[in-house]
Structure formats: C-alpha cells, structure tokens
C-alpha cells in the first residue's frame, strides 16, 4: 500500500505543483500588499509628523519667495529609504536626496518603462488592498449580530 501511495503522489505531483506555485504566488502578493499598506500608513504618519520641516524644504528647494511662481513649473522630488522594522514611525523613512524638478522632467521620468511598471504594480497592490479590506469588512459585518437587550 505504501508503494501505491508513493506512486499516486508522484503521478499527482504535476497537478499539485501548479496549485503549490499559485498558492505561493498568492502568499507573496499578500505579503507585498500588507507591506505596501503599512508603508502607505507609515508615510502618512511620517509626513504629518514632519510637515513643517517638509514645507520649509519645499520653500527652500524651489527658491520661494524669491521666485514666487516657481511652484507653477516645478515640484520638489523627494527620495526616501524605508525601514519597516524601525520601532519609531518618525525614523522609518530616511531622506536620500531631494531636488527641484520641472513638471516636464517629471512627465519624462513617469514615462520611463520601469517607472510605469512600478506604478502599475503599486496600483494593482492598492486595488488588492482595497478589495481585501472590503471583503474583510463584509465578512465581519456579516458576523456581527445585534446584542439582545
């Protein structure tokens, strides 16, 4: 019987392997979605905590108020490193570089295939996060029952 069981397992592996790969891909996507959701939440908090400093950085970077219309043609681009294991939210992001970029340069940068692919991946993850949170909300909403008084 053991021999037959082993034979059945070998014969079935080609089907099971596909399912295993799909399950692993779903697990990885779930982990990426969770990390992206946490990063977005952390970035929101980090930005709120550093808003006065960031606002001053924009003024300095664009040369305001000396160049009072600079904001019409330029934005401040900020690149940060993210350290999700840092216990304090205010220290999870580290500014790598910053600079003034024209809107035209920003459009060219956003036309870069790598940027487009990253943007597409992020949009898909955000959509999955939205759907997951909606499904969870529906699940818990369906499970809650009014308390009897």
mmCIF file of C-alpha atoms in Angstrom:
data_model
loop_
_atom_site.group_PDB
_atom_site.id
_atom_site.type_symbol
_atom_site.label_atom_id
_atom_site.label_comp_id
_atom_site.label_asym_id
_atom_site.label_seq_id
_atom_site.Cartn_x
_atom_site.Cartn_y
_atom_site.Cartn_z
ATOM 1 C CA UNK A 1 0.000 0.000 0.000
ATOM 2 C CA UNK A 2 2.863 2.403 0.780
ATOM 3 C CA UNK A 3 4.307 1.775 -2.678
ATOM 4 C CA UNK A 4 0.976 2.603 -4.312
ATOM 5 C CA UNK A 5 0.646 5.721 -2.163
ATOM 6 C CA UNK A 6 4.085 6.888 -3.300
ATOM 7 C CA UNK A 7 3.204 6.112 -6.903
ATOM 8 C CA UNK A 8 -0.030 8.109 -6.601
ATOM 9 C CA UNK A 9 1.873 11.042 -5.116
ATOM 10 C CA UNK A 10 4.382 11.038 -7.989
ATOM 11 C CA UNK A 11 1.604 10.832 -10.572
ATOM 12 C CA UNK A 12 -0.371 13.614 -8.929
ATOM 13 C CA UNK A 13 2.660 15.922 -8.401
ATOM 14 C CA UNK A 14 2.378 17.548 -11.843
ATOM 15 C CA UNK A 15 -1.099 18.802 -10.871
ATOM 16 C CA UNK A 16 -0.240 19.584 -7.278
ATOM 17 C CA UNK A 17 2.888 21.528 -8.314
ATOM 18 C CA UNK A 18 0.762 24.061 -10.237
ATOM 19 C CA UNK A 19 -1.500 24.560 -7.226
ATOM 20 C CA UNK A 20 1.511 24.942 -4.915
ATOM 21 C CA UNK A 21 3.024 27.625 -7.170
ATOM 22 C CA UNK A 22 -0.291 29.507 -7.284
ATOM 23 C CA UNK A 23 -0.619 29.322 -3.501
ATOM 24 C CA UNK A 24 2.960 30.578 -3.061
ATOM 25 C CA UNK A 25 2.331 33.446 -5.505
ATOM 26 C CA UNK A 26 -0.821 34.410 -3.581
ATOM 27 C CA UNK A 27 1.118 34.332 -0.294
ATOM 28 C CA UNK A 28 3.837 36.571 -1.743
ATOM 29 C CA UNK A 29 1.258 39.007 -3.160
ATOM 30 C CA UNK A 30 -0.479 39.098 0.204
ATOM 31 C CA UNK A 31 2.815 39.896 1.967
ATOM 32 C CA UNK A 32 3.602 42.626 -0.592
ATOM 33 C CA UNK A 33 0.115 44.090 -0.174
ATOM 34 C CA UNK A 34 0.473 44.099 3.598
ATOM 35 C CA UNK A 35 3.894 45.783 3.383
ATOM 36 C CA UNK A 36 2.586 48.376 0.922
ATOM 37 C CA UNK A 37 -0.399 49.118 3.151
ATOM 38 C CA UNK A 38 1.883 49.514 6.157
ATOM 39 C CA UNK A 39 4.310 51.689 4.187
ATOM 40 C CA UNK A 40 1.489 53.967 2.977
ATOM 41 C CA UNK A 41 0.161 54.272 6.519
ATOM 42 C CA UNK A 42 3.658 54.942 7.878
ATOM 43 C CA UNK A 43 4.335 57.527 5.159
ATOM 44 C CA UNK A 44 1.111 59.348 6.011
ATOM 45 C CA UNK A 45 2.079 59.474 9.693
ATOM 46 C CA UNK A 46 5.702 60.393 8.919
ATOM 47 C CA UNK A 47 4.595 63.218 6.622
ATOM 48 C CA UNK A 48 2.177 64.542 9.244
ATOM 49 C CA UNK A 49 4.905 64.475 11.903
ATOM 50 C CA UNK A 50 7.404 66.275 9.655
ATOM 51 C CA UNK A 51 5.015 68.623 7.838
ATOM 52 C CA UNK A 52 6.584 71.921 8.991
ATOM 53 C CA UNK A 53 10.075 70.692 8.022
ATOM 54 C CA UNK A 54 8.860 69.366 4.664
ATOM 55 C CA UNK A 55 7.020 72.613 3.921
ATOM 56 C CA UNK A 56 10.187 74.603 4.657
ATOM 57 C CA UNK A 57 12.166 72.201 2.460
ATOM 58 C CA UNK A 58 9.781 72.890 -0.433
ATOM 59 C CA UNK A 59 10.134 76.659 0.072
ATOM 60 C CA UNK A 60 13.938 76.375 0.136
ATOM 61 C CA UNK A 61 14.152 73.870 -2.722
ATOM 62 C CA UNK A 62 12.003 75.916 -5.094
ATOM 63 C CA UNK A 63 13.570 79.203 -4.048
ATOM 64 C CA UNK A 64 10.364 80.688 -2.711
ATOM 65 C CA UNK A 65 9.506 83.528 -2.102
ATOM 66 C CA UNK A 66 12.345 84.984 -4.272
ATOM 67 C CA UNK A 67 10.927 83.037 -7.210
ATOM 68 C CA UNK A 68 7.248 83.365 -6.327
ATOM 69 C CA UNK A 69 5.994 81.478 -9.406
ATOM 70 C CA UNK A 70 8.454 78.550 -9.217
ATOM 71 C CA UNK A 71 5.694 76.277 -7.919
ATOM 72 C CA UNK A 72 3.892 76.720 -11.266
ATOM 73 C CA UNK A 73 6.664 74.959 -13.199
ATOM 74 C CA UNK A 74 8.475 72.863 -10.591
ATOM 75 C CA UNK A 75 7.904 70.388 -7.816
ATOM 76 C CA UNK A 76 10.179 69.085 -5.111
ATOM 77 C CA UNK A 77 11.039 65.442 -5.664
ATOM 78 C CA UNK A 78 11.936 63.546 -2.533
ATOM 79 C CA UNK A 79 13.542 60.094 -2.475
ATOM 80 C CA UNK A 80 13.468 58.170 0.780
ATOM 81 C CA UNK A 81 14.610 54.808 2.117
ATOM 82 C CA UNK A 82 12.043 52.863 4.126
ATOM 83 C CA UNK A 83 12.971 50.742 7.125
ATOM 84 C CA UNK A 84 9.794 48.893 8.196
ATOM 85 C CA UNK A 85 11.465 47.256 11.211
ATOM 86 C CA UNK A 86 12.319 50.598 12.859
ATOM 87 C CA UNK A 87 10.163 50.810 16.030
ATOM 88 C CA UNK A 88 9.517 54.558 15.755
ATOM 89 C CA UNK A 89 7.433 55.735 12.778
ATOM 90 C CA UNK A 90 9.288 59.061 12.634
ATOM 91 C CA UNK A 91 12.522 57.153 11.935
ATOM 92 C CA UNK A 92 11.206 54.632 9.381
ATOM 93 C CA UNK A 93 11.954 56.949 6.465
ATOM 94 C CA UNK A 94 15.336 58.423 5.698
ATOM 95 C CA UNK A 95 15.678 61.135 3.085
ATOM 96 C CA UNK A 96 18.179 60.041 0.453
ATOM 97 C CA UNK A 97 18.027 63.024 -1.865
ATOM 98 C CA UNK A 98 15.768 65.843 -2.869
ATOM 99 C CA UNK A 99 15.679 68.428 -5.595
ATOM 100 C CA UNK A 100 13.570 70.708 -7.724
ATOM 101 C CA UNK A 101 12.218 69.051 -10.858
ATOM 102 C CA UNK A 102 10.272 70.670 -13.656
ATOM 103 C CA UNK A 103 6.872 69.259 -14.488
ATOM 104 C CA UNK A 104 8.215 68.353 -17.953
ATOM 105 C CA UNK A 105 11.072 66.340 -16.415
ATOM 106 C CA UNK A 106 8.622 64.678 -14.068
ATOM 107 C CA UNK A 107 6.451 63.672 -17.029
ATOM 108 C CA UNK A 108 9.512 62.248 -18.830
ATOM 109 C CA UNK A 109 10.504 60.371 -15.689
ATOM 110 C CA UNK A 110 6.989 58.985 -15.345
ATOM 111 C CA UNK A 111 7.139 57.836 -19.000
ATOM 112 C CA UNK A 112 10.115 55.593 -18.158
ATOM 113 C CA UNK A 113 9.081 51.920 -18.616
ATOM 114 C CA UNK A 114 10.483 50.964 -15.191
ATOM 115 C CA UNK A 115 8.509 53.749 -13.534
ATOM 116 C CA UNK A 116 5.382 52.697 -15.408
ATOM 117 C CA UNK A 117 5.856 49.074 -14.295
ATOM 118 C CA UNK A 118 6.366 50.133 -10.665
ATOM 119 C CA UNK A 119 3.309 52.371 -10.866
ATOM 120 C CA UNK A 120 1.276 49.528 -12.383
ATOM 121 C CA UNK A 121 2.396 47.130 -9.636
ATOM 122 C CA UNK A 122 1.562 49.666 -6.956
ATOM 123 C CA UNK A 123 -1.882 50.317 -8.447
ATOM 124 C CA UNK A 124 -2.582 46.564 -8.559
ATOM 125 C CA UNK A 125 -1.455 46.175 -4.950
ATOM 126 C CA UNK A 126 -3.562 49.138 -3.851
ATOM 127 C CA UNK A 127 -6.549 47.651 -5.668
ATOM 128 C CA UNK A 128 -5.950 44.302 -3.940
ATOM 129 C CA UNK A 129 -5.647 46.045 -0.570
ATOM 130 C CA UNK A 130 -8.921 47.843 -1.229
ATOM 131 C CA UNK A 131 -10.681 44.619 -2.248
ATOM 132 C CA UNK A 132 -9.197 42.702 0.686
ATOM 133 C CA UNK A 133 -10.274 45.331 3.194
ATOM 134 C CA UNK A 134 -13.731 45.459 1.575
ATOM 135 C CA UNK A 135 -14.044 41.646 1.791
ATOM 136 C CA UNK A 136 -12.875 41.713 5.420
ATOM 137 C CA UNK A 137 -15.372 44.476 6.211
ATOM 138 C CA UNK A 138 -18.181 42.462 4.600
ATOM 139 C CA UNK A 139 -17.058 39.325 6.439
ATOM 140 C CA UNK A 140 -17.038 40.989 9.847
ATOM 141 C CA UNK A 141 -20.202 42.919 9.098
ATOM 142 C CA UNK A 142 -21.942 39.617 8.324
ATOM 143 C CA UNK A 143 -20.599 38.012 11.511
ATOM 144 C CA UNK A 144 -21.670 40.766 13.864
ATOM 145 C CA UNK A 145 -25.075 40.408 15.355
ATOM 146 C CA UNK A 146 -27.078 42.935 17.299
ATOM 147 C CA UNK A 147 -26.864 42.381 21.016
ATOM 148 C CA UNK A 148 -30.035 41.233 22.660
ATOM 149 C CA UNK A 149 -31.315 43.522 25.381
#
